[in-house]
Structures are given as structure tokens and as C-alpha cells.
Amino acid sequence: MDRSSTRHSHQDQLLQRHLVALLGDVDPGVIALLRTHLEWIEIAGGDTLMRQGDAGDSMYIAISGRLRAYVADEDGSQHMVREISRGQIVGEMSLYTDEPRSATVLAIRDSVLVRLPKAEFAGLLASSAQVSIALTRQIIKRLQGDQNRPALEKPVTIALLPITAGIDVPDFAARLEAQLSKIARVRVVDAAVIDRELHQAGIAESDGANADNNRRIALLLDAIEADTDYVLLLADATPSAWTQRCCRHCDELLLLADAAQPPALHPIEEQVLMRRPPRTGAAEILVLLHPQDLQSPRGTKAWLARRPLAGHIHLRPTLDRDMARLARLQSRTAVGLVLAGGGARGFAHLGVLRALQERGIEIDCVGGTSIGAVMAAYVASDRPLATVMANARKAFSVNPTGDFNLFPMLSLIKGARLRGILTRAAQDLLGFDAGLEDLWKTCFCIATNYSKATEQSLTHGNIVKSLLASISIPGALPPVIHDGDLLCDGGTFNNFPVDVMRNTRGIGRVIGVDLSFRKPRRIEHDDVPGSWALLRDRFRAKASRRFRLPSLASYLMNVTVLYSTSRQRSAQKLTDLYFNPPLERVGMLEWNKFDQIVQQGHAHGAEVLDKLALAAP
């Protein structure tokens, strides 16, 4: 039996499962008919399956391996739009539309697919109404689900590669396996497992001394992958043949590093990873390992600067909840929390956070805009809630927007007071001048790039400067210069960045806390009064004021988020759990109402979660 028939003999059952899942409840004879028209295809890592602009002559179903789709931009550069993992269809749209291929698809590791040529496809549609309906239904489902489909599919085979000395890879794998096993089936495979399997088959060497052994190892790994949900490949601490195979065969590569050691490149990285062709190979995730009692990670920037990474994760491996977070990220079931901007109303985020924690809901990633970005940094610090609350209460005991400019050339408010508040709060909470990348949990904040007229998501860089960029309302607070660009409040483009969280690696569920007003405010005046009338009115007691109009600073803050507010409904649809605390009587500049606003947020959060608990079966 040749290599192809041997490989396919143990993957036939996997193909059957994929077809049943794709076509739904159809007659078994229909699936059998479809299988007679399928051709087995093998493609090596780095090879091209199809090119953008080519004629669509076939559709494919991925059986094992992983592929990546790229689309060319107007300037000729290419960006990744999605990954294709086992059980997914690729190339079918061209068969329906007769249009050229819309993307270039590359194999990022050795992959096996089945191919349905265009002629057989047309014949099946004409001869079998059930096949036609089932395939059409699948296309419609995919188009409808594209909005919520993650660009990065969950990995099946995950390699664990130590890049510093002293990493106990088997112990780390056992901890990760314990958490992943709560989600799905897991198999841990190292060189000893392969040696044992090959020895039982009468073959001695797992290092692939010849082409036959290499083929046998590839077949064995494919068989293991076909029979489980997740495979953890344990690489050696040296650039051995087995380590190289782990790097070639995986869907995602976790680089395990002791964060206390120097961030220099390991020989494995120089000899194996750096030599791969561009755009091929598994995504590399740096996993920085820390002691359990560490207040906050440090020096992350130096680690990231030396490596072409798809992301990084900070872990305390002896903490089960940290390993559970890694398991959720790898299984694409992680929970992301999105916090909207809204001035002082943003204290309600802390109240909702308390309600979530009281019910044991873990947050894995967090992001926000303006004051939501500040609260997101608090969440990502992973400090005890009591510590966070005390820090925030102390920080905002001073009005952050009270230092007005005598000559407002660029902004009404100087911004020096806000900078000082954020600097002291970050220092007290984290213990040093940290970057966003130093936070325990993945965190982003949204700013508006005035220079390029675009939205910008900040995930790295000085934490205070990044937060100032996100919170600097145009006209009210001075903008921030970042890499030669002028940045200001992110609410101009995206005050409730649920879409950004949806596209964050590992996210499966999104919780959103929106601060938009539930009811429009009606103004009971025919005309806007003059400046002197408004000034005199300001000196009256608040309860006796005649003009219910916002201050200039508050007006600027509200106008900034009007465009984002128009996107509220679409953002709400992208959330799995939505909060919108009733804060109609709270102004955006009422910083002195910290405890009241937090309490309102907590009461609303508890109410929403209690209703969900009652509705649950």
C-alpha cells in the first residue's frame, strides 16, 4: 500500500464526520455518492493551493493540516483574511459564481484535503437535489456567519517549544492538558511516544534517518490528530530532528520562556524558526512564565522586539486560573470584556466587574476606549478588586479635568492633572513605569489617529501615554504624539470597540459594557441663551438653574462620540452579554460621584446576570 492510501485509510472516518457535519441530515447514500467524486490531495507546508485571480476549477475540504488565505491590497501588499482548519470548505464560491479566485491560499504545514473538480460539482448538483440543497445551505450559513467567524481558527496541533534553559516542558504540558481536558479530548505526544509506537511496529528510529521513517512518523501523527481534538507536541530543548518536526507539523507554536532570564534568541529559534519562508509556518505565541507572587511582569518589550510573534501571554504556571486562561485562549473559548467611553460614567465599569467576579466569570482579554481604556488597564493588571477600587477611588478623588487653560490654543483643559493622576495610579498599581504589554492579561485601547484619519488600536507602549491618547477628547484635552502621529480620543471612531475584541486571538465570547444614554435628552428652550446668561446661570445652585445645557467640555465630549453612537446597534449584536447601566442622572464630568456610579454599575450588572441565571434551563 502506498503512502497516500495508507494515510487515507485512517482518515476515511474523519472525512465521513466532516461531510456529515457539513451537509447535515441527508441520506447516507447522498454522502456516499459525493465521496465517489472526491479526490485526495496532499500539499506540503509552504506550497500554494490556489492563487487570487485564477479561474476556480475546484472546491476543497480540509481533512488535516492548516491553510491560510491572503488577499492583495491596492498597493500590492497582502494581508491575511482567515485560516482554514480541518473540516472547512475552501474555494467553493468560485464554482457557484464562475468568478476568479478571491484569495491566495497557502499551506502553513503539510496538509491533506479532498478535491471536488468543477465538472463533478456541476454534475452532482444536476443529478442530486439533496446534494444541491445541502451544499447551498452550507454556503448560506457560511456567508451569514462570516461576521462572527474568527479569522484565526482554533489550533488542533499545538507545539510546546522551550526557548530558555530550565523549562520543565512535561510539567507545563501536564498542567495545560488538565485544563484543556475540561473542554475537549487532548493527547500529549513527545519523542518517546513516537519511539514507542514505531518500536511496536518494528521500526527503531524516530529522528527520521531515512525517507521511509519520515513518512511513517507523518502518518502516525496524522492518525493521532484524526482521533482527538487537541494534540500537544513536546519539543526537545535542542534543534533536534524531532524539534524541527514539531515546528513544521503544528498549527500554533507556543514559545515557552522563563521571563527572569535574558531575552536573547535561542539556537532553536535561529536554526529552525528564522529559516522558514515568509508567510508560512505556524503562528508563534510567546509564553512568558513568572513566579506566582510577582506583582506585575516587567521587560516584556525586549522579548517582543527580537521575535516575529503573533502574540504573547503572561502566565504563572502554578496558578490553575492562569493555565485555564491559556486553555481557553488556545481553544478559542476565551472571554473578552469591552468597556465603552463616557467620562466619569466609566466608573460603572468597576461595578459591573464586581458583579461578574461575584459569579465566578473569568475575563481573559480586555479592551476599551477613553475612560473605558483606563478601566480596561485596571482589569488587565489582574490585581485584587479591592486594590483596584482603592487605587481608582484615590486617583479620581481629584478632578482630572479641572485644570483649564487660560489661553486655550489647542485644548480647553491643560491635561497635566490627568497625566499626573494616571502616572501615580499606574505606579501604585504596577510598581513601575509599565507598558501595555506588561499587563497580565491582553489589553488594547482605542485611539483616533488624527494624522491618518483612522482608528488605531494600541496594544504596546507606555501605559500612561497610551491611555492619554485614548482619552484625549479633541478640543477638551491636548492630543498625544505617538511615532510621529497625532492621536486623540478613540471615541471619535469607535467608542464601544466590540469588533476589535471579536478579532482578537482566542476570543470566543464577548461581554460588553456600553455607556450610551438610553433616552434622548429634550431641551425645553426655543433658543440657546447668550454667554452672559449662561455664566450667570452657572452661579446659581444646581437645582435652581434655568438652562439644562451641557458645559463646553461636556458638550465636546458628547459630540466626539456621536459617530460611534450611531454604530451602537451593530456593536451590540456582536456581544454575547450586554450591559448598559442606567446612568441618565450622571454627567460625564461628575468625577466626585465615584462610589455612587460604581454602585449603579454593580446593581445593573447583578440584575442582568440574575435574569440570565433564572432564564437558564
Coordinates of C-alpha atoms in Angstrom, one line a residue:
M1 CA 0.0 0.0 0.0
D2 CA 1.5 3.4 -1.0
R3 CA 1.8 6.4 1.3
S4 CA -1.4 8.0 0.1
S5 CA -3.6 5.0 0.5
T6 CA -2.1 4.3 4.0
R7 CA -2.7 7.9 5.1
H8 CA -6.3 7.9 3.8
S9 CA -7.2 4.6 5.3
H10 CA -7.1 6.1 8.8
Q11 CA -8.7 9.4 7.7
D12 CA -11.7 8.0 6.0
Q13 CA -13.7 8.1 9.2
L14 CA -12.6 11.7 9.7
L15 CA -13.8 12.6 6.2
Q16 CA -17.1 10.9 6.9
R17 CA -17.5 13.1 10.1
H18 CA -16.7 16.2 8.2
L19 CA -19.2 15.5 5.4
V20 CA -22.0 14.7 7.9
A21 CA -21.2 18.0 9.7
L22 CA -21.1 20.0 6.5
L23 CA -24.2 18.5 4.8
G24 CA -26.4 18.0 7.8
D25 CA -29.2 15.4 7.9
V26 CA -29.1 14.0 4.4
D27 CA -29.5 10.4 3.2
P28 CA -26.3 8.3 3.8
G29 CA -26.5 7.4 0.1
V30 CA -26.1 11.0 -0.9
I31 CA -22.9 11.3 1.2
A32 CA -21.6 8.0 -0.4
L33 CA -22.4 9.5 -3.9
L34 CA -20.4 12.6 -3.1
R35 CA -17.4 10.6 -1.8
T36 CA -17.1 8.8 -5.1
H37 CA -16.4 12.2 -6.8
L38 CA -13.7 13.3 -4.3
E39 CA -10.0 13.2 -4.9
W40 CA -7.4 13.0 -2.2
I41 CA -4.8 15.9 -2.4
E42 CA -1.7 16.3 -0.3
I43 CA 0.1 19.7 -0.1
A44 CA 3.4 20.4 1.6
G45 CA 3.8 23.3 4.1
G46 CA 4.7 26.5 2.2
D47 CA 3.1 25.4 -1.1
T48 CA 0.2 27.3 -2.8
L49 CA -3.2 25.7 -3.2
M50 CA -4.7 28.5 -5.2
R51 CA -3.9 32.0 -6.4
Q52 CA -6.0 35.1 -6.3
G53 CA -7.3 35.9 -9.8
D54 CA -7.0 32.3 -11.1
A55 CA -10.0 30.5 -12.5
G56 CA -12.0 28.5 -10.0
D57 CA -11.7 24.9 -11.1
S58 CA -12.3 23.0 -7.8
M59 CA -13.5 23.2 -4.2
Y60 CA -11.7 21.6 -1.3
I61 CA -12.4 20.2 2.1
A62 CA -9.5 20.3 4.6
I63 CA -9.0 16.9 6.3
S64 CA -5.9 17.6 8.3
G65 CA -3.3 20.4 8.5
R66 CA -3.8 24.1 8.1
L67 CA -4.0 26.7 5.4
R68 CA -4.0 30.5 5.3
A69 CA -5.8 32.8 2.9
Y70 CA -4.3 36.1 1.8
V71 CA -5.9 39.0 -0.2
A72 CA -3.9 41.5 -2.2
D73 CA -4.3 45.2 -1.4
E74 CA -4.3 48.0 -3.9
D75 CA -0.6 48.7 -3.1
G76 CA 0.3 45.1 -3.9
S77 CA 0.9 44.0 -0.3
Q78 CA -1.1 41.1 1.0
H79 CA -2.9 40.6 4.3
M80 CA -4.2 37.5 5.9
V81 CA -8.0 37.2 6.0
R82 CA -8.6 33.8 7.5
E83 CA -7.2 30.4 8.4
I84 CA -8.7 27.2 7.2
S85 CA -8.6 24.2 9.5
R86 CA -9.8 20.6 9.3
G87 CA -13.5 20.2 8.3
Q88 CA -13.7 23.6 6.5
I89 CA -14.5 24.2 2.8
V90 CA -12.3 26.4 0.6
G91 CA -12.7 27.5 -3.0
E92 CA -16.4 26.8 -3.3
M93 CA -17.6 30.3 -4.1
S94 CA -15.9 30.4 -7.5
L95 CA -17.8 27.3 -8.5
Y96 CA -21.1 29.0 -7.8
T97 CA -20.2 32.4 -9.3
D98 CA -17.8 31.5 -12.1
E99 CA -15.7 34.4 -10.9
P100 CA -11.9 34.2 -10.3
R101 CA -10.4 33.1 -7.0
S102 CA -10.8 35.9 -4.4
A103 CA -7.8 35.0 -2.4
T104 CA -4.4 33.2 -2.5
V105 CA -4.4 30.1 -0.2
L106 CA -1.1 28.7 1.2
A107 CA -0.5 25.6 3.3
I108 CA 1.2 26.6 6.6
R109 CA 2.1 23.0 7.3
D110 CA 1.7 19.7 5.5
S111 CA -2.0 19.3 4.8
V112 CA -4.4 16.7 3.4
L113 CA -7.6 17.8 1.5
V114 CA -10.2 16.3 -0.7
R115 CA -10.9 17.9 -4.0
L116 CA -14.2 18.2 -5.9
P117 CA -13.5 19.3 -9.5
K118 CA -15.8 21.8 -11.2
A119 CA -17.3 19.3 -13.7
E120 CA -18.1 16.8 -11.0
F121 CA -19.5 19.6 -8.8
A122 CA -21.9 20.6 -11.6
G123 CA -22.9 17.0 -12.3
L124 CA -23.7 16.4 -8.6
L125 CA -25.9 19.5 -8.4
A126 CA -27.7 18.4 -11.5
S127 CA -28.2 14.8 -10.5
S128 CA -28.9 15.1 -6.8
A129 CA -31.3 17.6 -5.4
Q130 CA -30.2 16.7 -1.8
V131 CA -26.6 17.4 -2.5
S132 CA -27.5 20.7 -4.2
I133 CA -29.7 21.8 -1.3
A134 CA -27.1 20.7 1.3
L135 CA -24.2 22.5 -0.4
T136 CA -26.2 25.6 -1.0
R137 CA -27.4 25.7 2.6
Q138 CA -23.8 25.4 3.7
I139 CA -22.8 28.4 1.6
I140 CA -25.6 30.5 3.0
K141 CA -24.6 29.5 6.6
R142 CA -21.1 30.5 6.0
L143 CA -22.0 33.8 4.5
Q144 CA -24.3 34.6 7.4
G145 CA -21.7 33.5 9.9
D146 CA -18.8 35.4 8.4
Q147 CA -19.4 38.4 10.6
N148 CA -18.8 36.4 13.8
R149 CA -16.4 33.9 12.4
P150 CA -12.9 34.3 13.8
A151 CA -10.1 35.0 11.3
L152 CA -7.9 32.6 13.3
E153 CA -9.4 29.1 13.7
K154 CA -8.6 27.1 16.8
P155 CA -5.4 25.1 16.5
V156 CA -5.6 21.3 16.6
T157 CA -1.9 20.6 17.0
I158 CA 0.0 22.8 19.4
A159 CA 3.8 22.6 19.8
L160 CA 5.4 23.5 23.1
L161 CA 9.0 24.8 22.4
P162 CA 11.3 25.8 25.3
I163 CA 13.5 28.8 24.3
T164 CA 15.2 29.3 27.7
A165 CA 17.0 26.9 30.0
G166 CA 15.3 25.2 32.8
I167 CA 11.8 24.9 31.4
D168 CA 10.0 21.7 32.6
V169 CA 8.1 21.1 29.4
P170 CA 6.4 17.8 30.5
D171 CA 5.1 19.5 33.7
F172 CA 3.8 22.5 31.8
A173 CA 2.1 20.2 29.3
A174 CA 0.5 18.2 32.1
R175 CA -0.9 21.5 33.6
L176 CA -2.2 22.6 30.2
E177 CA -3.6 19.2 29.5
A178 CA -5.5 19.2 32.8
Q179 CA -7.3 22.4 31.8
L180 CA -7.8 21.6 28.1
S181 CA -9.3 18.2 29.0
K182 CA -12.2 20.1 30.6
I183 CA -13.0 21.5 27.2
A184 CA -12.2 18.6 24.8
R185 CA -10.1 15.5 24.2
V186 CA -6.3 16.0 24.5
R187 CA -3.3 13.9 23.6
V188 CA 0.3 14.7 24.7
V189 CA 3.0 13.5 22.3
D190 CA 6.7 13.6 22.7
A191 CA 9.6 11.8 21.0
A192 CA 9.3 8.9 23.5
V193 CA 5.7 8.3 22.4
I194 CA 6.7 8.2 18.8
D195 CA 9.6 5.9 19.6
R196 CA 7.3 3.6 21.4
E197 CA 4.8 3.5 18.6
L198 CA 7.5 2.9 16.0
H199 CA 9.1 0.2 18.1
Q200 CA 5.8 -1.7 18.3
A201 CA 5.7 -1.5 14.5
G202 CA 9.3 -2.9 14.3
I203 CA 10.9 0.4 13.4
A204 CA 13.8 1.8 15.5
E205 CA 14.4 5.5 14.9
S206 CA 12.1 8.4 15.4
D207 CA 14.6 11.0 14.2
G208 CA 13.8 10.3 10.6
A209 CA 17.1 8.8 9.5
N210 CA 15.5 8.0 6.1
A211 CA 12.6 9.0 4.0
D212 CA 10.5 5.9 4.9
N213 CA 10.8 6.7 8.6
N214 CA 9.8 10.3 8.0
R215 CA 6.7 9.1 6.1
R216 CA 5.8 6.7 8.9
I217 CA 6.1 9.4 11.6
A218 CA 4.0 11.8 9.5
L219 CA 1.3 9.1 9.1
L220 CA 1.4 8.3 12.8
L221 CA 1.0 12.0 13.7
D222 CA -1.9 12.3 11.3
A223 CA -3.5 9.2 12.8
I224 CA -3.2 10.7 16.4
E225 CA -4.5 14.1 15.2
A226 CA -7.5 12.4 13.5
D227 CA -8.5 10.7 16.7
T228 CA -8.5 13.7 19.1
D229 CA -9.4 17.3 19.4
Y230 CA -6.1 18.7 20.6
V231 CA -2.5 17.4 20.3
L232 CA 0.3 18.8 22.4
L233 CA 3.6 18.2 20.8
L234 CA 6.5 18.4 23.3
A235 CA 9.7 19.6 21.5
D236 CA 13.2 19.0 22.8
A237 CA 15.4 21.7 24.3
T238 CA 17.7 21.3 21.3
P239 CA 17.3 21.8 17.5
S240 CA 16.8 18.0 17.0
A241 CA 15.0 16.4 14.1
W242 CA 12.1 15.8 16.4
T243 CA 12.0 19.5 17.4
Q244 CA 12.1 20.5 13.8
R245 CA 9.2 18.2 13.0
C246 CA 7.2 19.7 15.9
C247 CA 7.7 23.2 14.5
R248 CA 6.7 22.0 11.0
H249 CA 3.7 19.9 12.0
C250 CA 1.9 22.3 14.4
D251 CA -0.9 24.7 13.9
E252 CA 0.3 27.0 16.6
L253 CA 3.7 27.2 18.3
L254 CA 4.0 28.2 22.0
L255 CA 7.5 29.5 22.8
L256 CA 8.0 28.9 26.5
A257 CA 10.4 31.3 28.2
D258 CA 11.4 32.0 31.8
A259 CA 10.8 35.7 31.9
A260 CA 13.6 36.1 34.5
Q261 CA 16.2 35.1 32.0
P262 CA 17.8 37.3 29.3
P263 CA 15.6 37.7 26.2
A264 CA 18.3 36.5 23.7
L265 CA 17.3 34.3 20.8
H266 CA 17.6 30.6 21.5
P267 CA 19.6 28.4 19.0
I268 CA 16.3 26.7 18.1
E269 CA 14.8 30.0 17.0
E270 CA 17.9 30.9 15.0
Q271 CA 18.3 27.5 13.3
V272 CA 14.7 26.4 12.8
L273 CA 12.2 29.3 13.0
M274 CA 14.2 32.1 11.4
R275 CA 14.8 30.0 8.3
R276 CA 11.2 29.4 7.3
P277 CA 9.8 31.1 4.2
P278 CA 7.8 34.2 4.7
R279 CA 4.0 33.8 5.4
T280 CA 4.5 30.1 6.1
G281 CA 4.7 28.2 9.4
A282 CA 2.6 28.2 12.5
A283 CA 1.8 31.4 14.3
E284 CA 4.3 31.9 17.1
I285 CA 3.0 32.8 20.6
L286 CA 5.5 33.9 23.3
V287 CA 4.5 32.4 26.7
L288 CA 6.4 34.3 29.4
L289 CA 6.5 32.3 32.6
H290 CA 6.6 34.1 36.0
P291 CA 6.5 33.2 39.7
Q292 CA 3.2 33.1 41.4
D293 CA 3.8 36.0 43.8
L294 CA 5.0 38.5 41.2
Q295 CA 3.1 41.9 41.3
S296 CA 3.5 42.6 37.6
P297 CA 5.5 41.4 34.6
R298 CA 8.5 43.6 33.5
G299 CA 10.7 44.0 30.5
T300 CA 8.3 42.5 28.0
K301 CA 9.2 44.9 25.3
A302 CA 12.8 43.4 25.0
W303 CA 11.3 39.9 24.5
L304 CA 8.9 41.1 21.8
A305 CA 11.4 43.2 19.9
R306 CA 13.5 40.2 18.9
R307 CA 10.8 37.9 17.5
P308 CA 8.2 37.9 14.7
L309 CA 5.3 37.0 17.0
A310 CA 1.6 36.7 16.6
G311 CA 1.1 37.5 20.2
H312 CA 2.3 37.0 23.8
I313 CA 0.8 35.7 27.0
H314 CA 2.0 36.2 30.6
L315 CA 1.5 33.1 32.9
R316 CA 2.1 32.0 36.4
P317 CA 2.1 28.2 35.6
T318 CA 1.5 27.2 39.3
L319 CA -1.8 29.2 39.2
D320 CA -4.6 27.0 37.8
R321 CA -6.6 30.0 36.7
D322 CA -3.7 31.2 34.6
M323 CA -3.4 27.8 32.9
A324 CA -7.2 27.8 32.5
R325 CA -6.9 31.2 30.7
L326 CA -4.3 29.7 28.3
A327 CA -6.5 26.7 27.7
R328 CA -9.4 29.0 26.8
L329 CA -7.2 31.1 24.5
Q330 CA -5.9 28.0 22.7
S331 CA -9.4 26.5 22.3
R332 CA -10.8 29.9 21.1
T333 CA -13.3 30.0 24.0
A334 CA -11.7 32.9 25.9
V335 CA -13.9 35.7 27.3
G336 CA -13.2 39.3 26.2
L337 CA -14.5 42.3 28.1
V338 CA -15.2 45.6 26.2
L339 CA -15.6 48.8 28.1
A340 CA -17.0 51.9 26.4
G341 CA -16.0 55.6 26.9
G342 CA -18.2 58.0 28.8
G343 CA -16.2 60.2 31.2
A344 CA -17.0 59.8 34.9
R345 CA -19.8 57.4 33.9
G346 CA -17.0 54.9 33.3
F347 CA -16.7 54.2 37.0
A348 CA -19.8 51.9 36.4
H349 CA -17.4 49.5 34.7
L350 CA -15.9 48.6 38.1
G351 CA -19.4 47.9 39.4
V352 CA -20.1 45.5 36.5
L353 CA -16.7 43.9 37.0
R354 CA -17.6 43.2 40.7
A355 CA -20.9 41.6 39.6
L356 CA -19.0 39.4 37.2
Q357 CA -16.4 38.3 39.7
E358 CA -19.1 37.6 42.3
R359 CA -20.5 35.0 39.9
G360 CA -17.1 33.5 39.0
I361 CA -16.9 34.8 35.4
E362 CA -13.3 35.0 34.4
I363 CA -12.1 37.7 32.0
D364 CA -9.2 36.6 29.6
C365 CA -8.8 39.8 27.5
V366 CA -10.0 43.3 27.9
G367 CA -10.1 46.5 25.8
G368 CA -11.8 49.8 25.8
T369 CA -12.0 53.4 24.6
S370 CA -11.3 56.6 26.6
I371 CA -12.3 56.1 30.3
G372 CA -13.1 52.5 29.2
A373 CA -9.4 52.1 28.3
V374 CA -8.4 53.3 31.8
M375 CA -10.8 50.8 33.4
A376 CA -9.5 48.1 31.0
A377 CA -6.0 48.6 32.2
Y378 CA -7.2 48.1 35.8
V379 CA -8.8 44.8 34.8
A380 CA -5.8 43.6 32.9
S381 CA -3.5 44.3 35.9
D382 CA -5.2 41.3 37.5
R383 CA -4.8 42.9 40.9
P384 CA -7.4 42.1 43.6
L385 CA -10.6 44.0 43.1
A386 CA -10.3 45.7 46.5
T387 CA -6.9 47.0 45.5
V388 CA -8.2 48.3 42.1
M389 CA -11.1 50.0 43.8
A390 CA -8.9 51.7 46.3
N391 CA -6.5 52.8 43.6
A392 CA -9.2 54.2 41.4
R393 CA -11.0 56.0 44.3
K394 CA -7.8 57.7 45.3
A395 CA -6.7 58.6 41.8
F396 CA -10.0 60.2 40.9
S397 CA -10.5 62.0 44.2
V398 CA -9.0 64.9 42.3
N399 CA -11.0 66.3 39.3
P400 CA -8.9 65.2 36.3
T401 CA -10.4 67.8 34.0
G402 CA -10.2 70.8 36.3
D403 CA -7.0 72.4 35.1
F404 CA -8.4 74.8 32.5
N405 CA -6.1 76.6 30.0
L406 CA -6.1 80.4 30.4
F407 CA -5.3 80.6 26.7
P408 CA -6.9 77.5 25.0
M409 CA -4.7 77.4 21.9
L410 CA -5.1 73.6 21.5
S411 CA -7.4 72.5 24.2
L412 CA -9.7 73.8 26.9
I413 CA -8.0 71.7 29.6
K414 CA -4.3 71.5 30.1
G415 CA -4.2 67.8 30.7
A416 CA -1.3 67.9 33.2
R417 CA -3.6 66.9 36.0
L418 CA -4.9 63.9 34.2
R419 CA -1.4 62.8 33.2
G420 CA -0.3 63.1 36.9
I421 CA -3.3 61.1 38.0
L422 CA -2.7 58.3 35.6
T423 CA 1.0 58.2 36.3
R424 CA 0.6 57.9 40.0
A425 CA -2.2 55.3 39.7
A426 CA -0.1 53.1 37.3
Q427 CA 3.0 53.4 39.6
D428 CA 1.0 52.5 42.7
L429 CA -0.8 49.6 41.0
L430 CA 2.0 48.1 39.0
G431 CA 5.1 49.2 40.8
F432 CA 7.0 50.7 37.8
D433 CA 6.7 52.6 34.6
A434 CA 4.9 49.8 32.7
G435 CA 3.9 49.3 29.1
L436 CA 0.5 47.9 27.9
E437 CA 2.4 44.7 27.0
D438 CA 3.4 44.3 30.7
L439 CA -0.1 43.7 31.9
W440 CA -1.1 40.2 33.0
K441 CA -4.0 40.0 30.5
T442 CA -4.1 41.0 26.9
C443 CA -5.3 44.6 26.8
F444 CA -6.0 47.1 24.0
C445 CA -7.1 50.7 24.0
I446 CA -8.6 52.6 21.0
A447 CA -7.4 56.0 19.9
T448 CA -8.0 58.1 16.8
N449 CA -5.0 58.8 14.6
Y450 CA -5.7 62.4 13.6
S451 CA -2.7 62.4 11.2
K452 CA -4.0 59.4 9.2
A453 CA -7.7 59.9 9.8
T454 CA -8.0 56.3 11.1
E455 CA -8.9 54.3 14.1
Q456 CA -5.8 52.9 15.9
S457 CA -5.7 50.0 18.4
L458 CA -2.8 50.3 20.9
T459 CA -1.5 47.1 22.4
H460 CA 2.1 48.1 23.2
G461 CA 3.9 51.1 24.5
N462 CA 4.0 53.2 27.7
I463 CA 0.7 52.6 29.5
V464 CA 0.2 56.2 30.6
K465 CA 0.9 57.7 27.2
S466 CA -1.4 55.1 25.5
L467 CA -4.3 55.8 27.9
L468 CA -3.8 59.6 27.4
A469 CA -4.1 59.1 23.7
S470 CA -7.3 57.1 24.1
I471 CA -8.9 59.6 26.5
S472 CA -7.8 63.0 24.9
I473 CA -11.1 64.4 23.7
P474 CA -10.5 66.8 20.7
G475 CA -10.8 70.4 21.9
A476 CA -11.1 69.4 25.5
L477 CA -7.7 67.7 26.2
P478 CA -4.4 68.0 24.3
P479 CA -3.6 65.3 21.7
V480 CA -0.7 62.9 22.1
I481 CA 2.2 62.5 19.7
H482 CA 2.9 58.8 19.0
D483 CA 5.5 57.6 16.5
G484 CA 5.2 60.9 14.6
D485 CA 1.4 60.8 14.5
L486 CA -1.1 62.9 16.4
L487 CA -3.5 60.7 18.5
C488 CA -6.7 61.7 20.3
D489 CA -9.8 60.2 21.9
G490 CA -10.8 56.9 20.3
G491 CA -14.5 57.6 20.7
T492 CA -14.4 59.6 17.5
F493 CA -14.3 56.4 15.6
N494 CA -15.1 53.5 18.0
N495 CA -16.4 54.3 21.4
F496 CA -17.5 50.7 22.0
P497 CA -14.9 48.5 20.3
V498 CA -16.6 45.1 20.3
D499 CA -15.5 44.5 16.7
V500 CA -11.8 44.8 17.7
M501 CA -12.3 42.3 20.5
R502 CA -14.1 39.9 18.1
N503 CA -10.9 39.8 16.0
T504 CA -8.6 39.3 19.0
R505 CA -6.8 35.9 19.0
G506 CA -8.5 33.3 21.1
I507 CA -11.8 35.1 21.8
G508 CA -14.9 33.0 21.8
R509 CA -17.4 35.2 23.9
V510 CA -17.6 38.9 24.3
I511 CA -19.0 40.8 27.2
G512 CA -19.7 44.5 26.5
V513 CA -20.4 47.4 28.9
D514 CA -21.9 50.3 27.0
L515 CA -22.4 53.7 28.5
S516 CA -24.5 55.4 25.8
F517 CA -27.6 57.2 27.0
R518 CA -30.8 55.1 26.9
K519 CA -33.1 58.1 26.3
P520 CA -32.5 61.3 24.3
R521 CA -32.5 64.5 26.4
R522 CA -35.1 67.1 25.4
I523 CA -34.1 70.7 25.7
E524 CA -37.0 72.9 26.8
H525 CA -35.8 76.2 25.2
D526 CA -36.5 77.8 21.9
D527 CA -33.0 79.3 21.5
V528 CA -29.6 78.9 23.0
P529 CA -29.1 81.7 25.6
G530 CA -26.2 84.1 25.3
S531 CA -22.8 83.8 27.1
W532 CA -23.6 86.2 29.9
A533 CA -26.9 84.5 30.6
L534 CA -25.2 81.1 30.8
L535 CA -22.5 82.5 33.0
R536 CA -25.0 84.0 35.5
D537 CA -26.9 80.7 35.5
R538 CA -23.7 78.8 36.4
F539 CA -23.5 80.7 39.7
R540 CA -26.9 79.5 40.8
A541 CA -27.4 76.4 42.8
K542 CA -27.7 73.4 40.6
A543 CA -31.3 72.7 41.5
S544 CA -32.4 76.2 40.5
R545 CA -30.6 76.6 37.2
R546 CA -32.8 77.6 34.3
F547 CA -30.7 76.2 31.4
R548 CA -30.2 72.5 31.3
L549 CA -27.4 72.7 28.8
P550 CA -24.1 70.9 28.9
S551 CA -20.8 72.7 29.7
L552 CA -18.4 73.3 26.8
A553 CA -16.2 70.5 28.0
S554 CA -19.1 68.1 28.4
Y555 CA -20.5 69.2 25.0
L556 CA -17.2 68.4 23.3
M557 CA -17.0 65.0 25.0
N558 CA -20.5 64.1 23.9
V559 CA -20.1 65.3 20.3
T560 CA -16.9 63.3 20.0
V561 CA -18.8 60.0 20.4
L562 CA -21.8 60.8 18.2
Y563 CA -20.5 58.8 15.2
S564 CA -19.6 55.8 17.5
T565 CA -23.1 56.0 19.0
S566 CA -24.6 55.5 15.5
R567 CA -22.8 52.2 15.4
Q568 CA -24.2 51.0 18.8
R569 CA -26.8 48.6 17.4
S570 CA -24.2 46.7 15.2
A571 CA -21.8 46.6 18.1
Q572 CA -24.5 45.3 20.4
K573 CA -25.2 42.4 18.0
L574 CA -21.6 41.3 18.4
T575 CA -21.8 41.0 22.1
D576 CA -22.8 37.7 23.8
L577 CA -23.5 39.5 27.1
Y578 CA -24.5 43.2 27.0
F579 CA -24.7 45.7 29.8
N580 CA -26.0 49.3 29.6
P581 CA -26.2 50.8 33.1
P582 CA -29.0 53.4 33.6
L583 CA -26.9 56.5 34.3
E584 CA -29.2 59.2 32.9
R585 CA -28.7 61.4 36.0
V586 CA -24.9 61.1 35.9
G587 CA -22.9 63.7 33.9
M588 CA -19.7 62.9 32.1
L589 CA -17.7 65.2 34.3
E590 CA -19.1 64.3 37.7
W591 CA -15.9 62.7 39.0
N592 CA -16.9 63.3 42.6
K593 CA -19.6 60.6 42.4
F594 CA -17.3 57.6 42.3
D595 CA -19.0 55.3 44.8
Q596 CA -22.5 56.2 43.6
I597 CA -21.6 55.4 40.0
V598 CA -19.8 52.2 40.9
Q599 CA -22.9 51.1 42.9
Q600 CA -25.2 51.8 40.0
G601 CA -23.0 49.7 37.7
H602 CA -23.0 46.9 40.2
A603 CA -26.7 46.9 40.7
H604 CA -27.3 46.8 36.9
G605 CA -24.7 44.1 36.4
A606 CA -26.2 41.9 39.2
E607 CA -29.7 42.4 37.8
V608 CA -28.7 41.4 34.2
L609 CA -26.8 38.3 35.5
D610 CA -29.6 37.2 37.8
K611 CA -32.1 37.4 35.0
L612 CA -29.8 35.2 32.8
A613 CA -29.4 32.7 35.7
L614 CA -33.2 32.5 36.0
A615 CA -33.7 32.1 32.3
A616 CA -31.1 29.3 32.1
P617 CA -32.5 25.8 31.8

